[in-house]
Amino acid sequence: MNEGNYILVNGSFVPMAEYRISLKESDGFLFSERIRAVRSAFPFFRETLEMIKQKLMIFNQSFPELTENDGAELKRQMERTLTKNKHFLGAVLSLRFWISDRKIQYSIQSAKHENVGYGLNDKGLYVAVSDTIRKSVSSLSNTSLGSEINWRIAGNYPKDVASDEFLLLNTDGQIIEAVGSNVYLIKGSTVKGASIYNGAYADISKPLIINLFNQLKLSYNETEGIAEEDLKEADEIFLVNAIDGIRWVVGFEGKRYFNNTIRKINDLFVRNLVN
């Protein structure tokens, strides 16, 4: 992705080449959030707004200037950022929030996405299980706030040339997620996922995905957890998040997977976001 030439900082544009993160900004950093832009639309905007509110509340903060009126001002500032950077087709916006002088500060940065909209990857991903560190269950383990350190560690672990993504384990040895994504296994007409009660991250796309399972009359189950043996017995596997959409997994170790049902799920996924 190509970053834009300008970053919006508290409502004013600053050339990216001149922008420097101050010590106050670094020390007061709270969290970041990303959202996909498809032409003039922001899929998952409502869900992202609710996540921002939730994270602000966790830090005992609020930011009504951006979040009230269904996030109208936040949306306006994101639209300004896209226009300033001439990102009129596909883009990803990165929002950062920090406290300085006892006030909430923010920045918005946009980067051009290689795809205008969501599309299923033609070349399947190869995955491997990361046992570098195991994620424990906590009150924040279902959010990025409680997951990012695990993702960072897994992301910096040297990858085997045959793997594109890592699957993470919880302290019970169950597979709970990929880096920044939910993982789903399909076998016949049954889909298996991971529960937040087992420490799994819950991407904001999850309610929509489960709804699509119901539309396709697929039985969804996350109470049993996902074992490594389940990967070897699955017919299809896919990863999902609100930025990348649905990504098909083609292989794990010596096992190879189809994408017949995944294609149907992806078609509905795109249709629901367009309408």
CSV table of C-alpha atoms in Angstrom, one decimal:
chain,number,residue,atom,x,y,z
A,1,MET,CA,0.0,0.0,0.0
A,2,ASN,CA,1.2,3.5,-0.9
A,3,GLU,CA,0.9,6.0,1.9
A,4,GLY,CA,-0.6,9.4,1.1
A,5,ASN,CA,1.4,12.6,1.1
A,6,TYR,CA,-0.5,14.2,3.9
A,7,ILE,CA,-1.6,13.2,7.4
A,8,LEU,CA,-4.5,14.9,9.2
A,9,VAL,CA,-3.6,15.9,12.7
A,10,ASN,CA,-6.4,17.3,14.9
A,11,GLY,CA,-8.2,18.6,11.8
A,12,SER,CA,-5.2,20.2,10.0
A,13,PHE,CA,-3.1,18.6,7.2
A,14,VAL,CA,0.6,18.2,7.7
A,15,PRO,CA,2.9,16.9,4.9
A,16,MET,CA,4.0,13.3,5.7
A,17,ALA,CA,7.6,14.2,5.0
A,18,GLU,CA,7.5,16.8,7.7
A,19,TYR,CA,5.5,15.0,10.3
A,20,ARG,CA,7.3,13.8,13.5
A,21,ILE,CA,5.8,12.0,16.4
A,22,SER,CA,6.5,14.1,19.5
A,23,LEU,CA,7.4,12.6,22.9
A,24,LYS,CA,4.0,13.8,24.2
A,25,GLU,CA,2.3,11.9,21.5
A,26,SER,CA,4.4,8.8,22.1
A,27,ASP,CA,3.9,8.8,25.8
A,28,GLY,CA,0.2,9.6,25.7
A,29,PHE,CA,-0.6,7.1,22.9
A,30,LEU,CA,-3.9,5.2,23.6
A,31,PHE,CA,-4.8,3.1,20.6
A,32,SER,CA,-5.1,2.9,16.8
A,33,GLU,CA,-7.9,1.7,14.6
A,34,ARG,CA,-8.0,1.0,10.9
A,35,ILE,CA,-10.9,1.2,8.5
A,36,ARG,CA,-11.3,0.3,4.8
A,37,ALA,CA,-12.5,2.7,2.2
A,38,VAL,CA,-14.1,1.5,-1.0
A,39,ARG,CA,-14.6,4.4,-3.3
A,40,SER,CA,-16.8,6.8,-1.3
A,41,ALA,CA,-18.1,4.1,1.2
A,42,PHE,CA,-16.7,3.0,4.5
A,43,PRO,CA,-17.7,-0.7,5.0
A,44,PHE,CA,-17.9,-1.5,8.7
A,45,PHE,CA,-18.0,2.2,9.7
A,46,ARG,CA,-20.7,1.7,12.3
A,47,GLU,CA,-18.8,-1.2,13.9
A,48,THR,CA,-15.5,0.7,13.8
A,49,LEU,CA,-17.1,3.7,15.5
A,50,GLU,CA,-18.5,1.5,18.2
A,51,MET,CA,-15.1,-0.1,18.7
A,52,ILE,CA,-13.5,3.4,19.0
A,53,LYS,CA,-16.1,4.3,21.6
A,54,GLN,CA,-15.4,1.1,23.5
A,55,LYS,CA,-11.7,1.6,23.5
A,56,LEU,CA,-12.1,5.2,24.7
A,57,MET,CA,-14.3,4.0,27.5
A,58,ILE,CA,-11.7,1.4,28.5
A,59,PHE,CA,-9.2,4.3,28.9
A,60,ASN,CA,-11.9,6.3,30.8
A,61,GLN,CA,-12.1,8.8,28.0
A,62,SER,CA,-14.7,10.2,25.5
A,63,PHE,CA,-14.4,12.2,22.3
A,64,PRO,CA,-17.8,13.4,21.4
A,65,GLU,CA,-16.4,15.9,18.8
A,66,LEU,CA,-15.7,13.0,16.5
A,67,THR,CA,-18.1,10.3,17.7
A,68,GLU,CA,-21.4,11.9,18.3
A,69,ASN,CA,-24.2,12.1,15.7
A,70,ASP,CA,-23.3,8.6,14.5
A,71,GLY,CA,-19.7,9.7,13.9
A,72,ALA,CA,-20.6,12.3,11.3
A,73,GLU,CA,-17.5,14.5,12.0
A,74,LEU,CA,-15.2,11.4,12.0
A,75,LYS,CA,-16.6,10.4,8.6
A,76,ARG,CA,-16.1,14.0,7.3
A,77,GLN,CA,-12.5,14.1,8.4
A,78,MET,CA,-11.8,10.7,6.8
A,79,GLU,CA,-13.3,11.9,3.6
A,80,ARG,CA,-11.1,15.0,3.7
A,81,THR,CA,-8.1,12.8,4.2
A,82,LEU,CA,-8.9,10.6,1.2
A,83,THR,CA,-9.6,13.7,-1.0
A,84,LYS,CA,-6.4,15.4,0.1
A,85,ASN,CA,-4.3,12.3,-0.7
A,86,LYS,CA,-6.3,11.6,-4.0
A,87,HIS,CA,-7.3,8.2,-2.8
A,88,PHE,CA,-10.5,8.0,-4.6
A,89,LEU,CA,-10.8,4.2,-5.2
A,90,GLY,CA,-9.5,1.6,-2.6
A,91,ALA,CA,-7.7,2.8,0.6
A,92,VAL,CA,-7.1,2.0,4.2
A,93,LEU,CA,-7.3,4.7,6.8
A,94,SER,CA,-5.3,4.5,10.0
A,95,LEU,CA,-6.7,6.4,13.0
A,96,ARG,CA,-4.5,7.1,16.1
A,97,PHE,CA,-5.6,8.6,19.4
A,98,TRP,CA,-3.5,9.9,22.2
A,99,ILE,CA,-3.7,12.3,25.2
A,100,SER,CA,-1.7,15.5,25.3
A,101,ASP,CA,-2.2,18.4,27.8
A,102,ARG,CA,-5.2,16.4,29.2
A,103,LYS,CA,-7.0,16.4,25.9
A,104,ILE,CA,-7.7,13.7,23.3
A,105,GLN,CA,-5.7,14.2,20.1
A,106,TYR,CA,-6.0,12.3,16.9
A,107,SER,CA,-4.5,11.7,13.5
A,108,ILE,CA,-5.8,10.2,10.3
A,109,GLN,CA,-3.6,8.7,7.6
A,110,SER,CA,-4.6,7.1,4.4
A,111,ALA,CA,-2.8,4.5,2.2
A,112,LYS,CA,-3.9,3.3,-1.2
A,113,HIS,CA,-5.0,-0.3,-1.2
A,114,GLU,CA,-4.1,-2.5,-4.2
A,115,ASN,CA,-7.7,-3.6,-4.6
A,116,VAL,CA,-10.6,-1.2,-5.0
A,117,GLY,CA,-13.1,-3.5,-3.2
A,118,TYR,CA,-13.1,-6.8,-1.4
A,119,GLY,CA,-12.1,-9.9,-3.4
A,120,LEU,CA,-11.2,-13.4,-2.7
A,121,ASN,CA,-7.5,-14.1,-3.1
A,122,ASP,CA,-6.8,-16.2,-6.1
A,123,LYS,CA,-3.6,-17.7,-4.6
A,124,GLY,CA,-4.4,-19.5,-1.4
A,125,LEU,CA,-2.5,-18.9,1.8
A,126,TYR,CA,-0.2,-21.4,3.5
A,127,VAL,CA,-0.5,-21.3,7.3
A,128,ALA,CA,1.6,-22.6,10.1
A,129,VAL,CA,0.9,-22.8,13.9
A,130,SER,CA,3.0,-20.5,16.0
A,131,ASP,CA,3.9,-21.8,19.5
A,132,THR,CA,6.3,-18.9,20.3
A,133,ILE,CA,3.9,-17.5,22.9
A,134,ARG,CA,0.4,-18.7,24.0
A,135,LYS,CA,-2.4,-16.2,24.5
A,136,SER,CA,-4.2,-16.2,27.8
A,137,VAL,CA,-7.9,-15.4,28.4
A,138,SER,CA,-8.5,-11.9,29.8
A,139,SER,CA,-11.1,-9.1,29.7
A,140,LEU,CA,-9.3,-7.7,26.7
A,141,SER,CA,-8.3,-10.8,24.8
A,142,ASN,CA,-11.2,-10.5,22.4
A,143,THR,CA,-10.0,-7.0,21.4
A,144,SER,CA,-6.9,-5.8,19.5
A,145,LEU,CA,-5.8,-4.1,22.8
A,146,GLY,CA,-5.4,-7.5,24.4
A,147,SER,CA,-4.1,-9.2,21.2
A,148,GLU,CA,-1.6,-7.0,19.5
A,149,ILE,CA,1.4,-8.0,21.5
A,150,ASN,CA,0.8,-11.6,20.6
A,151,TRP,CA,0.4,-10.6,16.9
A,152,ARG,CA,3.6,-8.6,17.0
A,153,ILE,CA,5.6,-11.5,18.5
A,154,ALA,CA,4.1,-14.0,15.9
A,155,GLY,CA,4.6,-11.5,13.1
A,156,ASN,CA,8.3,-11.1,13.9
A,157,TYR,CA,9.0,-14.8,14.2
A,158,PRO,CA,11.0,-16.0,11.2
A,159,LYS,CA,8.5,-17.6,8.7
A,160,ASP,CA,9.1,-20.8,6.9
A,161,VAL,CA,9.2,-20.2,3.2
A,162,ALA,CA,6.1,-22.3,2.8
A,163,SER,CA,3.9,-20.3,5.2
A,164,ASP,CA,2.2,-17.0,4.7
A,165,GLU,CA,0.4,-16.6,8.0
A,166,PHE,CA,0.6,-17.9,11.5
A,167,LEU,CA,-2.2,-19.4,13.6
A,168,LEU,CA,-2.0,-18.6,17.3
A,169,LEU,CA,-2.6,-20.8,20.3
A,170,ASN,CA,-4.2,-20.1,23.7
A,171,THR,CA,-2.8,-21.5,26.9
A,172,ASP,CA,-4.8,-24.7,26.5
A,173,GLY,CA,-3.2,-25.4,23.1
A,174,GLN,CA,-6.3,-24.5,21.1
A,175,ILE,CA,-6.0,-22.6,17.8
A,176,ILE,CA,-7.9,-19.3,18.4
A,177,GLU,CA,-6.9,-16.8,15.6
A,178,ALA,CA,-4.5,-15.7,13.0
A,179,VAL,CA,-2.6,-12.4,13.2
A,180,GLY,CA,-5.3,-9.8,13.2
A,181,SER,CA,-7.9,-12.2,11.8
A,182,ASN,CA,-10.5,-14.7,12.8
A,183,VAL,CA,-10.1,-18.3,11.5
A,184,TYR,CA,-12.9,-20.6,10.4
A,185,LEU,CA,-12.8,-24.3,9.4
A,186,ILE,CA,-15.4,-25.9,7.1
A,187,LYS,CA,-16.2,-29.6,7.1
A,188,GLY,CA,-19.3,-30.6,5.1
A,189,SER,CA,-22.1,-28.2,6.2
A,190,THR,CA,-20.5,-27.4,9.6
A,191,VAL,CA,-18.2,-24.4,10.3
A,192,LYS,CA,-16.0,-24.4,13.4
A,193,GLY,CA,-14.7,-21.2,14.9
A,194,ALA,CA,-13.0,-20.0,18.1
A,195,SER,CA,-14.8,-18.5,21.1
A,196,ILE,CA,-13.9,-15.3,23.0
A,197,TYR,CA,-14.2,-17.4,26.1
A,198,ASN,CA,-11.2,-19.3,24.9
A,199,GLY,CA,-9.2,-16.1,24.4
A,200,ALA,CA,-10.0,-15.6,20.7
A,201,TYR,CA,-9.9,-12.1,19.1
A,202,ALA,CA,-13.4,-11.1,17.8
A,203,ASP,CA,-13.0,-9.0,14.6
A,204,ILE,CA,-15.8,-6.6,13.9
A,205,SER,CA,-16.7,-8.7,10.8
A,206,LYS,CA,-17.7,-11.7,13.0
A,207,PRO,CA,-21.4,-10.9,13.3
A,208,LEU,CA,-21.8,-10.5,9.6
A,209,ILE,CA,-19.8,-13.8,8.9
A,210,ILE,CA,-22.0,-15.8,11.3
A,211,ASN,CA,-25.1,-14.3,9.6
A,212,LEU,CA,-23.8,-15.5,6.3
A,213,PHE,CA,-23.4,-19.0,7.7
A,214,ASN,CA,-27.1,-18.9,8.6
A,215,GLN,CA,-28.0,-17.7,5.1
A,216,LEU,CA,-26.2,-20.6,3.6
A,217,LYS,CA,-27.7,-23.1,6.1
A,218,LEU,CA,-24.2,-23.8,7.5
A,219,SER,CA,-24.1,-25.0,11.1
A,220,TYR,CA,-21.7,-22.9,13.2
A,221,ASN,CA,-20.0,-24.1,16.3
A,222,GLU,CA,-17.3,-22.5,18.5
A,223,THR,CA,-17.9,-24.3,21.8
A,224,GLU,CA,-15.5,-27.2,21.2
A,225,GLY,CA,-12.5,-25.1,20.2
A,226,ILE,CA,-10.1,-25.8,17.4
A,227,ALA,CA,-7.4,-28.4,17.7
A,228,GLU,CA,-4.5,-28.9,15.3
A,229,GLU,CA,-6.1,-32.2,14.3
A,230,ASP,CA,-9.2,-30.2,13.2
A,231,LEU,CA,-7.0,-28.4,10.6
A,232,LYS,CA,-6.0,-31.7,9.1
A,233,GLU,CA,-9.6,-32.9,8.9
A,234,ALA,CA,-11.2,-29.7,7.5
A,235,ASP,CA,-12.3,-29.4,3.9
A,236,GLU,CA,-11.8,-25.6,3.7
A,237,ILE,CA,-10.2,-23.0,5.9
A,238,PHE,CA,-10.4,-19.2,5.7
A,239,LEU,CA,-9.3,-16.1,7.6
A,240,VAL,CA,-11.4,-12.9,7.9
A,241,ASN,CA,-11.0,-9.3,9.1
A,242,ALA,CA,-12.7,-6.1,8.1
A,243,ILE,CA,-9.7,-4.7,6.3
A,244,ASP,CA,-8.7,-7.7,4.1
A,245,GLY,CA,-12.0,-9.4,3.9
A,246,ILE,CA,-12.1,-13.1,3.4
A,247,ARG,CA,-8.8,-14.9,2.6
A,248,TRP,CA,-8.7,-18.5,1.5
A,249,VAL,CA,-6.2,-20.9,3.1
A,250,VAL,CA,-4.9,-23.5,0.6
A,251,GLY,CA,-2.5,-25.4,2.8
A,252,PHE,CA,-1.3,-26.5,6.2
A,253,GLU,CA,1.7,-28.8,6.3
A,254,GLY,CA,0.8,-31.6,3.8
A,255,LYS,CA,-2.9,-30.9,3.7
A,256,ARG,CA,-4.5,-28.9,0.9
A,257,TYR,CA,-7.9,-27.2,0.9
A,258,PHE,CA,-10.7,-26.4,-1.5
A,259,ASN,CA,-12.6,-23.1,-1.6
A,260,ASN,CA,-16.0,-24.1,-3.0
A,261,THR,CA,-18.1,-23.0,0.1
A,262,ILE,CA,-15.7,-20.1,0.8
A,263,ARG,CA,-16.5,-18.6,-2.6
A,264,LYS,CA,-20.3,-18.7,-1.8
A,265,ILE,CA,-19.6,-17.0,1.6
A,266,ASN,CA,-17.4,-14.4,-0.1
A,267,ASP,CA,-20.0,-13.6,-2.7
A,268,LEU,CA,-22.5,-12.9,0.1
A,269,PHE,CA,-19.9,-11.0,2.1
A,270,VAL,CA,-19.3,-8.6,-0.8
A,271,ARG,CA,-23.0,-8.3,-1.6
A,272,ASN,CA,-23.9,-7.4,2.0
A,273,LEU,CA,-21.2,-4.7,2.0
A,274,VAL,CA,-22.2,-3.1,-1.3
A,275,ASN,CA,-25.9,-3.0,-0.4
